[in-house]
Coordinates of C-alpha atoms in Angstrom, one line a residue:
M1 CA 16.0 46.1 -6.6
Y2 CA 13.6 44.9 -3.9
R3 CA 16.0 42.4 -2.4
T4 CA 19.6 41.2 -2.8
H5 CA 19.1 38.0 -0.8
S6 CA 16.2 35.9 0.4
N7 CA 15.2 35.6 4.0
G8 CA 16.5 32.0 4.2
E9 CA 20.1 32.2 2.8
L10 CA 22.0 34.5 5.0
N11 CA 24.4 33.1 7.6
A12 CA 27.7 33.9 9.5
S13 CA 29.7 34.0 6.3
H14 CA 27.7 37.1 5.3
I15 CA 28.6 39.2 8.5
N16 CA 29.3 42.9 7.6
T17 CA 27.6 42.5 4.2
Q18 CA 25.3 45.3 3.2
V19 CA 21.9 43.7 2.2
T20 CA 18.5 44.5 1.0
L21 CA 15.6 42.2 2.1
A22 CA 11.9 42.2 1.5
G23 CA 9.0 40.2 3.0
W24 CA 6.2 39.9 5.4
V25 CA 6.4 40.8 9.2
Q26 CA 6.0 37.5 11.1
K27 CA 6.6 38.6 14.6
I28 CA 7.5 41.9 16.5
R29 CA 9.1 42.2 19.9
N30 CA 9.3 45.8 21.0
K31 CA 11.3 46.8 24.1
G32 CA 11.0 50.4 23.4
F33 CA 14.7 51.1 23.0
M34 CA 15.1 48.0 20.8
I35 CA 12.8 46.3 18.4
W36 CA 13.2 42.8 16.8
V37 CA 11.2 41.9 13.8
D38 CA 11.1 38.4 12.1
L39 CA 10.9 39.0 8.4
R40 CA 9.5 36.1 6.4
D41 CA 9.4 35.1 2.7
R42 CA 9.0 31.9 0.8
Y43 CA 12.6 30.8 1.6
G44 CA 12.7 31.4 5.4
I45 CA 12.9 34.0 8.2
T46 CA 15.6 36.6 9.0
Q47 CA 15.6 38.5 12.3
L48 CA 15.9 42.3 12.0
I49 CA 17.1 44.5 14.8
F50 CA 16.3 48.2 15.3
D51 CA 18.4 49.8 18.1
E52 CA 17.9 53.4 19.1
E53 CA 21.7 53.9 19.6
R54 CA 22.4 52.7 16.0
T55 CA 19.2 53.3 14.2
S56 CA 17.8 56.7 13.2
K57 CA 14.7 58.1 15.0
E58 CA 12.7 58.0 11.7
V59 CA 13.4 54.4 11.2
M60 CA 12.7 53.5 14.8
E61 CA 9.4 55.3 14.4
I62 CA 8.4 53.4 11.4
A63 CA 9.4 50.1 13.1
S64 CA 7.4 50.8 16.1
Q65 CA 4.2 51.1 14.0
L66 CA 4.6 47.8 12.1
G67 CA 2.0 45.1 12.4
R68 CA 1.9 41.4 11.5
E69 CA 1.9 40.7 7.8
F70 CA 2.9 44.2 6.7
V71 CA 5.0 44.0 3.5
I72 CA 8.3 45.8 4.1
Q73 CA 11.7 46.3 2.5
I74 CA 14.8 47.1 4.5
D75 CA 18.5 47.9 3.9
G76 CA 21.0 47.0 6.6
T77 CA 24.2 45.3 7.6
V78 CA 24.4 41.5 8.5
I79 CA 25.8 41.3 12.1
E80 CA 26.4 38.5 14.5
R81 CA 23.4 37.6 16.6
E82 CA 24.0 37.7 20.4
S83 CA 21.3 35.1 21.3
K84 CA 21.8 32.5 18.5
N85 CA 19.0 30.1 17.4
P86 CA 20.4 26.8 16.2
N87 CA 16.9 25.8 15.0
M88 CA 17.0 28.4 12.2
P89 CA 19.3 28.4 9.1
T90 CA 19.7 32.2 9.7
G91 CA 19.9 31.7 13.4
D92 CA 23.6 33.0 13.7
I93 CA 22.9 36.4 12.3
E94 CA 20.5 39.4 12.4
I95 CA 20.2 42.5 10.2
L96 CA 20.9 45.9 11.8
V97 CA 18.4 48.0 9.8
K98 CA 19.5 51.3 8.4
N99 CA 16.5 52.0 6.1
I100 CA 12.9 50.7 6.0
T101 CA 10.0 51.1 3.5
V102 CA 6.5 49.9 4.1
L103 CA 5.4 48.5 0.8
N104 CA 1.9 47.6 2.0
K105 CA 0.1 47.5 5.3
S106 CA -2.0 44.6 6.4
L107 CA -5.1 44.0 8.3
T108 CA -4.6 41.6 11.3
P109 CA -5.0 38.2 9.7
P110 CA -7.8 36.0 10.9
F111 CA -5.5 33.3 12.1
T112 CA -1.9 33.0 13.1
I113 CA 0.4 32.5 10.2
E114 CA 2.8 30.0 11.7
N115 CA 3.5 26.2 11.4
E116 CA 1.1 25.5 14.2
T117 CA -2.0 27.8 13.5
D118 CA -5.1 28.6 15.5
G119 CA -7.2 28.6 12.3
G120 CA -9.7 25.8 11.6
E121 CA -9.8 24.2 8.1
D122 CA -12.9 26.1 7.0
L123 CA -11.3 29.5 8.0
R124 CA -8.1 28.7 6.4
M125 CA -9.8 27.7 3.1
K126 CA -11.6 30.9 3.0
Y127 CA -8.4 32.7 3.3
R128 CA -6.3 30.3 1.5
Y129 CA -3.9 32.9 0.1
L130 CA -2.9 33.5 3.7
D131 CA -2.7 29.9 4.6
I132 CA -0.2 29.4 1.6
R133 CA 2.2 31.8 3.5
R134 CA 2.4 29.1 6.2
K135 CA 5.5 26.9 5.9
P136 CA 3.7 23.5 5.9
V137 CA 1.3 24.4 3.0
R138 CA 4.1 26.2 1.1
E139 CA 6.3 23.2 1.4
N140 CA 3.6 20.9 0.2
L141 CA 3.1 23.0 -3.0
V142 CA 6.9 23.0 -3.6
F143 CA 6.9 19.2 -3.0
R144 CA 4.2 18.8 -5.6
H145 CA 6.3 20.8 -8.0
K146 CA 9.2 18.5 -7.4
V147 CA 7.1 15.4 -8.0
T148 CA 5.6 16.9 -11.3
M149 CA 9.1 17.9 -12.6
A150 CA 10.5 14.3 -11.8
V151 CA 7.6 12.8 -13.7
R152 CA 8.1 15.1 -16.8
N153 CA 11.8 14.5 -16.8
Y154 CA 11.5 10.7 -16.5
L155 CA 8.9 10.4 -19.3
S156 CA 10.7 12.8 -21.5
E157 CA 13.8 10.8 -21.2
K158 CA 11.9 7.7 -22.3
N159 CA 10.8 9.5 -25.5
F160 CA 7.3 10.4 -24.3
V161 CA 5.9 13.6 -25.8
E162 CA 3.7 15.9 -23.8
V163 CA 0.5 16.9 -26.0
E164 CA -2.3 19.0 -24.8
T165 CA -5.8 17.8 -25.6
P166 CA -9.1 19.9 -25.6
Y167 CA -11.0 20.9 -22.5
L168 CA -14.2 21.6 -24.4
I169 CA -15.3 18.2 -25.6
K170 CA -18.4 16.2 -26.2
S171 CA -20.5 14.7 -23.4
T172 CA -20.6 10.9 -23.1
P173 CA -23.0 8.8 -21.1
E174 CA -20.5 6.3 -19.6
G175 CA -18.8 7.0 -16.3
A176 CA -19.5 9.9 -13.9
R177 CA -21.7 12.9 -14.7
D178 CA -20.0 15.4 -16.9
F179 CA -19.7 19.2 -16.1
V180 CA -21.4 20.8 -19.1
V181 CA -20.7 24.2 -20.7
P182 CA -23.4 26.0 -22.8
S183 CA -22.3 27.1 -26.3
R184 CA -23.4 30.7 -27.0
M185 CA -22.8 30.3 -30.7
N186 CA -24.6 27.0 -31.0
E187 CA -27.9 27.5 -29.3
G188 CA -29.2 24.7 -27.2
Q189 CA -25.9 22.7 -27.5
F190 CA -23.2 22.1 -24.9
Y191 CA -19.7 21.1 -24.4
A192 CA -18.5 18.9 -21.6
L193 CA -15.4 19.2 -19.5
P194 CA -13.2 16.1 -19.8
Q195 CA -13.4 13.3 -17.3
S196 CA -10.1 12.2 -18.9
P197 CA -8.5 12.7 -22.2
Q198 CA -9.2 9.1 -23.0
T199 CA -10.4 9.2 -26.6
F200 CA -8.0 11.9 -27.6
K201 CA -4.9 10.0 -26.4
Q202 CA -6.2 7.0 -28.4
L203 CA -6.5 9.3 -31.5
L204 CA -3.0 10.4 -30.8
M205 CA -1.9 6.7 -31.1
V206 CA -3.8 6.5 -34.4
G207 CA -1.9 9.5 -35.4
G208 CA 1.4 7.7 -34.8
M209 CA 2.6 9.7 -31.7
D210 CA 3.7 6.4 -30.2
K211 CA 4.4 7.7 -26.7
Y212 CA 2.2 10.4 -25.2
F213 CA 1.8 12.0 -21.7
Q214 CA 0.1 15.0 -20.3
I215 CA -0.3 16.4 -16.8
V216 CA -3.9 17.4 -17.2
K217 CA -7.0 18.7 -15.3
C218 CA -10.0 16.4 -15.4
F219 CA -13.5 17.0 -14.1
R220 CA -16.2 14.8 -12.7
D221 CA -19.6 16.0 -11.4
E222 CA -19.8 13.2 -8.7
D223 CA -21.5 13.0 -5.4
L224 CA -18.7 14.2 -3.2
R225 CA -16.9 12.4 -0.4
A226 CA -14.3 13.4 2.0
D227 CA -11.0 14.0 0.1
R228 CA -12.5 13.9 -3.4
Q229 CA -12.3 17.0 -5.6
P230 CA -14.7 17.8 -8.5
E231 CA -11.6 18.8 -10.4
F232 CA -8.3 16.8 -10.2
T233 CA -5.0 16.3 -12.0
Q234 CA -4.0 13.2 -13.9
I235 CA -0.6 12.0 -15.2
D236 CA -2.2 10.7 -18.4
C237 CA -0.1 8.3 -20.5
E238 CA -0.5 6.2 -23.6
M239 CA 1.9 3.9 -25.7
A240 CA 1.5 2.3 -29.1
F241 CA 2.7 -1.2 -30.2
V242 CA 2.6 -2.5 -26.5
E243 CA 1.3 -5.3 -24.5
Q244 CA 0.3 -5.3 -20.9
E245 CA 3.8 -6.3 -19.8
D246 CA 5.2 -3.2 -21.6
I247 CA 2.9 -0.9 -19.7
L248 CA 3.6 -2.4 -16.3
N249 CA 7.4 -2.4 -16.8
T250 CA 7.5 1.3 -18.0
F251 CA 5.4 2.6 -15.1
E252 CA 7.1 0.4 -12.5
G253 CA 10.1 2.3 -13.7
L254 CA 8.4 5.7 -13.2
T255 CA 7.3 4.7 -9.7
R256 CA 10.7 3.4 -8.7
H257 CA 12.2 6.7 -10.0
L258 CA 9.8 8.9 -8.0
L259 CA 10.3 6.8 -4.8
K260 CA 14.1 7.1 -5.2
E261 CA 14.2 10.7 -6.4
I262 CA 11.6 12.1 -4.0
N263 CA 11.9 9.9 -0.9
G264 CA 15.2 8.3 -1.2
V265 CA 13.6 4.9 -1.0
G266 CA 14.6 1.9 -3.2
V267 CA 11.8 -0.6 -4.0
S268 CA 12.6 -3.8 -5.8
E269 CA 9.5 -5.8 -5.7
F270 CA 6.2 -4.9 -7.4
P271 CA 4.1 -8.0 -6.7
R272 CA 1.1 -8.8 -8.7
M273 CA -2.3 -10.0 -7.6
T274 CA -5.4 -10.8 -9.5
Y275 CA -8.6 -8.9 -8.7
D276 CA -10.3 -12.1 -7.5
E277 CA -7.3 -12.8 -5.2
A278 CA -7.4 -9.3 -3.8
M279 CA -11.1 -9.5 -3.0
R280 CA -10.7 -12.9 -1.3
K281 CA -7.6 -11.9 0.8
Y282 CA -8.4 -8.3 1.6
G283 CA -12.0 -7.5 0.7
N284 CA -11.1 -4.7 -1.7
D285 CA -9.2 -4.1 -5.0
K286 CA -6.6 -1.8 -3.5
P287 CA -5.2 -3.6 -0.5
D288 CA -2.5 -2.2 1.7
I289 CA 0.1 -4.9 1.8
R290 CA 2.5 -3.2 4.3
F291 CA 0.9 -5.5 7.0
G292 CA -0.8 -8.9 7.1
M293 CA -4.2 -9.6 8.6
E294 CA -5.2 -11.6 5.4
F295 CA -8.8 -12.9 5.4
G296 CA -9.5 -16.5 6.5
E297 CA -12.7 -18.0 5.2
L298 CA -14.3 -19.9 8.0
N299 CA -17.5 -21.3 6.6
A300 CA -16.3 -24.9 6.8
A301 CA -14.9 -24.4 10.4
T302 CA -18.1 -22.6 11.7
Q303 CA -21.1 -23.8 10.0
H304 CA -21.4 -27.3 11.7
K305 CA -22.8 -26.2 15.1
D306 CA -26.0 -24.7 16.3
F307 CA -24.9 -21.0 15.9
N308 CA -27.5 -19.8 13.3
V309 CA -25.7 -16.4 12.8
F310 CA -23.0 -18.3 11.1
N311 CA -25.1 -21.2 9.7
Q312 CA -27.3 -18.7 7.7
A313 CA -24.5 -16.5 6.4
E314 CA -23.3 -16.7 2.9
L315 CA -19.7 -16.0 4.1
V316 CA -18.1 -16.3 7.5
V317 CA -14.7 -14.6 7.4
G318 CA -12.1 -13.5 9.9
I319 CA -8.7 -11.9 10.5
A320 CA -6.0 -12.3 13.1
V321 CA -5.0 -9.1 14.8
P322 CA -1.4 -9.2 15.9
G323 CA -1.0 -8.7 19.6
G324 CA -4.8 -8.1 19.8
N325 CA -5.3 -10.4 22.9
S326 CA -4.0 -7.5 24.9
F327 CA -7.2 -5.5 24.1
T328 CA -9.4 -4.9 27.0
R329 CA -13.0 -6.0 27.0
K330 CA -13.9 -2.3 26.7
E331 CA -11.7 -1.9 23.7
I332 CA -13.2 -4.9 22.0
D333 CA -16.8 -3.6 22.7
A334 CA -15.7 -0.4 21.1
L335 CA -14.6 -2.3 18.0
I336 CA -18.0 -4.0 17.9
D337 CA -19.7 -0.6 18.1
W338 CA -17.3 0.6 15.3
V339 CA -18.4 -2.1 12.9
K340 CA -22.0 -1.5 13.7
R341 CA -21.9 2.1 12.6
P342 CA -24.0 2.9 9.5
Q343 CA -20.9 3.7 7.5
I344 CA -19.8 0.1 8.1
G345 CA -23.1 -1.7 8.4
A346 CA -22.1 -5.0 10.2
M347 CA -24.7 -6.6 12.5
G348 CA -22.0 -7.4 15.0
M349 CA -18.7 -9.2 15.5
V350 CA -17.5 -12.4 17.0
Y351 CA -14.1 -12.5 18.6
C352 CA -11.7 -15.1 19.9
R353 CA -8.6 -14.5 22.1
Y354 CA -5.6 -16.7 21.4
N355 CA -4.0 -16.9 24.8
E356 CA -0.2 -17.2 25.3
D357 CA -0.6 -20.7 26.8
G358 CA -2.2 -21.9 23.6
S359 CA -5.8 -21.9 24.9
F360 CA -8.7 -20.0 23.4
K361 CA -11.5 -17.8 24.9
S362 CA -14.3 -16.6 22.5
S363 CA -17.6 -14.7 22.6
V364 CA -19.3 -17.9 21.3
D365 CA -17.7 -20.6 23.6
K366 CA -21.3 -21.9 24.1
F367 CA -21.2 -23.2 20.6
Y368 CA -17.6 -23.8 19.8
D369 CA -14.9 -25.9 21.6
Q370 CA -11.2 -25.5 21.7
E371 CA -10.7 -27.8 18.7
D372 CA -13.1 -25.6 16.7
L373 CA -11.3 -22.4 17.7
Q374 CA -8.0 -24.0 16.9
R375 CA -9.2 -24.5 13.3
W376 CA -10.1 -20.8 13.3
A377 CA -6.6 -19.9 14.2
A378 CA -5.1 -22.2 11.7
I379 CA -7.2 -20.7 8.8
T380 CA -6.6 -17.0 9.8
G381 CA -3.0 -17.5 10.7
A382 CA -3.4 -16.5 14.3
K383 CA -0.6 -16.9 16.7
P384 CA -0.7 -16.9 20.6
G385 CA -1.3 -13.4 21.8
D386 CA -3.5 -12.5 18.8
L387 CA -7.2 -11.7 18.6
I388 CA -9.3 -13.3 15.9
C389 CA -12.2 -11.0 14.7
V390 CA -15.0 -12.7 12.7
L391 CA -17.8 -11.1 10.6
S392 CA -20.6 -12.8 8.7
G393 CA -23.3 -12.1 6.2
E394 CA -23.7 -11.5 2.4
A395 CA -20.3 -12.2 0.8
H396 CA -20.0 -8.8 -1.0
K397 CA -21.0 -6.8 2.1
V398 CA -19.0 -8.7 4.7
R399 CA -15.8 -8.5 2.7
S400 CA -16.2 -4.8 2.5
Q401 CA -16.9 -4.6 6.2
L402 CA -14.0 -6.7 7.3
S403 CA -11.7 -4.7 4.9
A404 CA -12.8 -1.5 6.7
L405 CA -12.1 -3.1 10.1
R406 CA -8.7 -4.3 8.9
M407 CA -7.6 -0.9 7.9
E408 CA -9.0 0.7 11.1
L409 CA -7.1 -1.8 13.2
A410 CA -3.9 -1.3 11.3
Q411 CA -4.2 2.5 11.9
R412 CA -4.7 2.0 15.6
L413 CA -1.9 -0.5 15.8
G414 CA 0.6 1.8 13.9
L415 CA 1.0 -0.6 11.1
R416 CA 0.5 2.0 8.3
D417 CA 4.0 3.7 8.4
P418 CA 3.9 6.5 5.9
K419 CA 7.7 6.1 5.4
V420 CA 7.2 2.5 4.2
F421 CA 6.1 2.1 0.6
A422 CA 4.5 -1.2 -0.7
P423 CA 3.4 -1.0 -4.4
L424 CA 1.3 -3.6 -5.9
W425 CA -0.3 -4.3 -9.3
V426 CA -3.8 -5.6 -9.3
V427 CA -4.7 -7.3 -12.7
D428 CA -7.4 -9.3 -14.4
F429 CA -10.4 -7.2 -13.4
P430 CA -13.8 -8.2 -14.7
L431 CA -14.5 -6.4 -18.0
L432 CA -18.1 -5.8 -17.1
E433 CA -20.1 -5.5 -14.0
W434 CA -23.9 -5.9 -13.7
D435 CA -25.9 -2.9 -12.5
E436 CA -29.2 -4.0 -10.7
E437 CA -30.8 -0.5 -11.2
S438 CA -30.4 -0.4 -14.9
Q439 CA -30.5 -4.2 -15.3
R440 CA -27.6 -4.2 -17.7
Y441 CA -23.8 -4.5 -17.8
H442 CA -21.5 -1.5 -17.4
A443 CA -17.8 -1.3 -18.3
M444 CA -15.9 -1.7 -15.0
H445 CA -13.2 0.7 -16.4
H446 CA -14.4 2.2 -19.5
P447 CA -15.9 1.0 -22.8
F448 CA -12.5 1.1 -24.6
T449 CA -10.9 -1.5 -22.5
S450 CA -10.1 -4.8 -24.3
P451 CA -10.9 -8.2 -23.0
K452 CA -7.9 -10.5 -22.0
P453 CA -6.6 -12.4 -25.1
G454 CA -8.8 -15.4 -25.9
Q455 CA -11.8 -14.3 -23.8
L456 CA -13.8 -12.3 -26.5
E457 CA -16.0 -15.3 -27.3
L458 CA -17.1 -15.4 -23.6
L459 CA -19.1 -12.3 -24.2
E460 CA -21.6 -14.4 -26.0
T461 CA -22.1 -17.0 -23.3
D462 CA -20.9 -15.6 -20.0
P463 CA -20.2 -11.8 -20.2
G464 CA -19.8 -11.5 -16.5
A465 CA -16.8 -14.0 -16.5
V466 CA -14.8 -12.0 -19.1
K467 CA -11.6 -10.6 -17.7
A468 CA -10.3 -7.1 -18.8
N469 CA -6.8 -6.5 -20.0
A470 CA -6.7 -3.9 -17.3
Y471 CA -4.5 -3.1 -14.3
D472 CA -4.3 -0.8 -11.3
L473 CA -1.2 0.3 -9.5
V474 CA -1.8 0.4 -5.7
L475 CA 0.5 2.1 -3.3
N476 CA -0.1 1.7 0.5
G477 CA -3.8 0.9 0.1
N478 CA -4.6 3.6 -2.4
E479 CA -5.0 3.3 -6.1
I480 CA -2.5 5.7 -7.6
G481 CA -2.9 4.6 -11.2
G482 CA -5.0 2.5 -13.5
G483 CA -5.2 1.7 -17.1
S484 CA -5.7 -1.0 -19.7
I485 CA -4.8 -2.3 -23.2
R486 CA -7.4 -0.7 -25.5
I487 CA -9.6 -2.0 -28.2
H488 CA -8.2 -0.9 -31.5
D489 CA -10.4 -2.3 -34.2
K490 CA -14.0 -1.2 -35.1
E491 CA -15.6 -4.6 -35.0
T492 CA -14.6 -5.3 -31.4
Q493 CA -15.4 -1.8 -30.3
S494 CA -18.9 -2.1 -31.9
L495 CA -19.4 -5.4 -30.2
M496 CA -18.4 -3.9 -26.8
F497 CA -20.9 -1.1 -27.3
D498 CA -23.5 -3.6 -28.1
Y499 CA -23.0 -5.5 -24.8
L500 CA -23.1 -2.2 -22.9
G501 CA -26.6 -1.6 -24.3
F502 CA -25.8 1.0 -27.0
T503 CA -27.8 0.9 -30.1
P504 CA -25.7 1.2 -33.3
Q505 CA -27.2 4.7 -33.8
E506 CA -26.2 5.7 -30.2
A507 CA -22.7 4.3 -30.5
K508 CA -22.2 6.2 -33.8
A509 CA -23.5 9.4 -32.4
Q510 CA -21.3 9.3 -29.4
F511 CA -18.2 7.5 -30.6
G512 CA -18.4 7.4 -34.3
F513 CA -15.3 9.6 -34.7
L514 CA -13.2 7.0 -32.7
M515 CA -14.6 4.0 -34.7
D516 CA -14.0 5.8 -38.0
A517 CA -10.3 6.5 -36.9
F518 CA -9.9 2.7 -36.2
Q519 CA -10.5 2.1 -39.9
Y520 CA -7.3 4.0 -40.8
G521 CA -4.7 1.7 -39.4
A522 CA -5.0 2.0 -35.6
P523 CA -2.1 0.3 -33.9
P524 CA -2.3 -1.9 -30.8
H525 CA -2.1 0.5 -27.8
G526 CA -2.6 0.9 -24.1
G527 CA -2.0 3.3 -21.3
I528 CA -2.4 4.3 -17.7
A529 CA -3.4 7.4 -15.8
F530 CA -2.0 8.3 -12.3
G531 CA -3.9 10.5 -10.0
L532 CA -1.3 13.2 -9.3
D533 CA -3.0 14.7 -6.2
R534 CA -3.2 11.2 -4.5
L535 CA 0.3 10.2 -5.6
V536 CA 1.9 13.5 -4.3
A537 CA 0.0 13.1 -1.0
I538 CA 1.3 9.5 -0.4
L539 CA 4.8 10.4 -1.4
G540 CA 4.5 13.3 1.0
G541 CA 3.6 10.9 3.9
Q542 CA -0.1 11.9 3.9
E543 CA -3.4 10.8 2.5
T544 CA -5.3 14.2 2.5
I545 CA -5.0 15.6 -1.0
R546 CA -6.3 19.0 -0.2
D547 CA -3.1 19.7 1.6
F548 CA -1.2 19.4 -1.7
I549 CA -3.6 21.5 -3.9
A550 CA -3.1 25.3 -4.0
F551 CA -6.8 26.2 -4.0
P552 CA -8.9 23.1 -3.1
K553 CA -12.6 22.9 -2.8
N554 CA -14.4 21.7 0.3
N555 CA -16.4 18.5 0.8
A556 CA -19.4 20.1 -0.8
G557 CA -17.5 21.0 -3.9
R558 CA -17.5 24.7 -3.1
D559 CA -14.7 27.2 -3.4
V560 CA -15.4 29.2 -0.1
M561 CA -12.6 31.7 -1.0
I562 CA -14.1 33.0 -4.2
D563 CA -17.7 31.7 -3.3
A564 CA -18.1 29.4 -6.3
P565 CA -20.3 28.0 -7.8
A566 CA -22.4 31.2 -7.9
P567 CA -25.4 32.5 -9.8
I568 CA -25.0 34.3 -13.1
D569 CA -27.1 37.3 -14.2
T570 CA -30.2 37.1 -16.4
A571 CA -28.4 38.7 -19.3
Q572 CA -25.9 35.9 -19.4
L573 CA -28.5 33.3 -19.2
E574 CA -30.4 34.8 -22.1
E575 CA -27.3 35.0 -24.2
L576 CA -26.7 31.3 -23.6
S577 CA -30.4 30.5 -24.4
L578 CA -30.9 29.2 -20.8
Q579 CA -33.7 29.6 -18.3
L580 CA -33.3 29.4 -14.5
K581 CA -35.7 27.1 -12.9
I582 CA -37.4 29.0 -10.0
K583 CA -37.8 27.0 -6.8
D584 CA -41.1 27.3 -4.9

């Protein structure tokens, strides 16, 4: 056998035991007459010792020629270590090597394979197989495995059945762009890779599966942003004979289970907030409620003086920054510059210091007196020692800008503690949203989401006011899951397609199979999908999902390790009846 023990399990109780170990050479310290080698595998590090008084010349010779990342196997005896290392599980012992075999030599790696490495992100992604040898990356992948197993175990105990659905499906026009796959046997026709298994899980409900889940890859050909992958993993779930309350209770249970099982944290409260309330209080639909700084709308308290910046604004809104009065003028000016960046887009920022003695000092004292500023403080909830930051402009834009500022300030003030978990349900989303470019409504979630009970008739008179029977689960300012109660009858689904601009012919061509299925006794059903990559990162105390994916792609959607995407040869193109467009 290659090994009798791993490199992380030996300790003082094994002294005088004969062992066989295998792994990679982490470090070498060669004193000539004595050589120490740190041997590493997935489980830890064990120190080897080669001593010319106790080790044969042949073995000493091989040891002297070892290099970093050589793969070796050794036989030896566990002995007590003279200079113990209390920071290592194996720090009380070392192995006096009797025999050594070099299983494979290694080039010098392009970066140091240690916890703290000298390799930049691009270099480590190019050599990801080496990066995985580092403990932080390896532990992240093991952590992902633990989360995945906890999900599977919980749902299985709740009578959910894991069912695989197809990867080669039909392209649909709603949502993000599909990745398409040409069919060789059906010339000129294409499959699409699924953005989600949405219609298939609904068909499983029609099929009577009752409770379904799947940990599944999904694909979206979207314009990429930092920390977004073109392929991602969902915990996809669906239940039949349920209402919204059933879904929320079931997946509150899953989230509680994960927080307790993985993080040892008990969470009792899952507050609920409507979409409208979230936008009014926090400027976005996934607010981080670990800290305050709720928005205070200041139109009535600001638009009565001669300050035209506020008078001409659709919305004047502010937040109270706890302890912010301690900011220097230089720090405040830097905040103003921060909100004026193109990524945020604000024209500027008005601020007001709330002094410990109860007085105020603002950047617009020329226009507003102490009584006015006292009203600002009351509306924003400011206390002595705080700083009030105020933005103004078009309501939609200014809410988004202030939301970004709120999160940035919380980060700077250390209010986003990764060890604190604050879940939140956001409910009552709009069913439809107006798209200026296409001049029509689009489904805010997807076209299979049902309206809230009693609101279907509003589609005729005020479609923008219809609320969806939909819900998002937010954790620490990140959407980790979202879902809805689905439409389950053909007539309502046809009506929804009509309001989304589908002709009857288009609806039948795209989704006729689903509407046909609804005619065969489709039960009421609903579900939710969690983003596994994001969920694992948050549970792991981070927000960078790439750190928890074995082989991630970069911000341009490229796999720099295998150099994909890549051209295919002409013969393949001809076989697929495709022609390559030649650029000038």
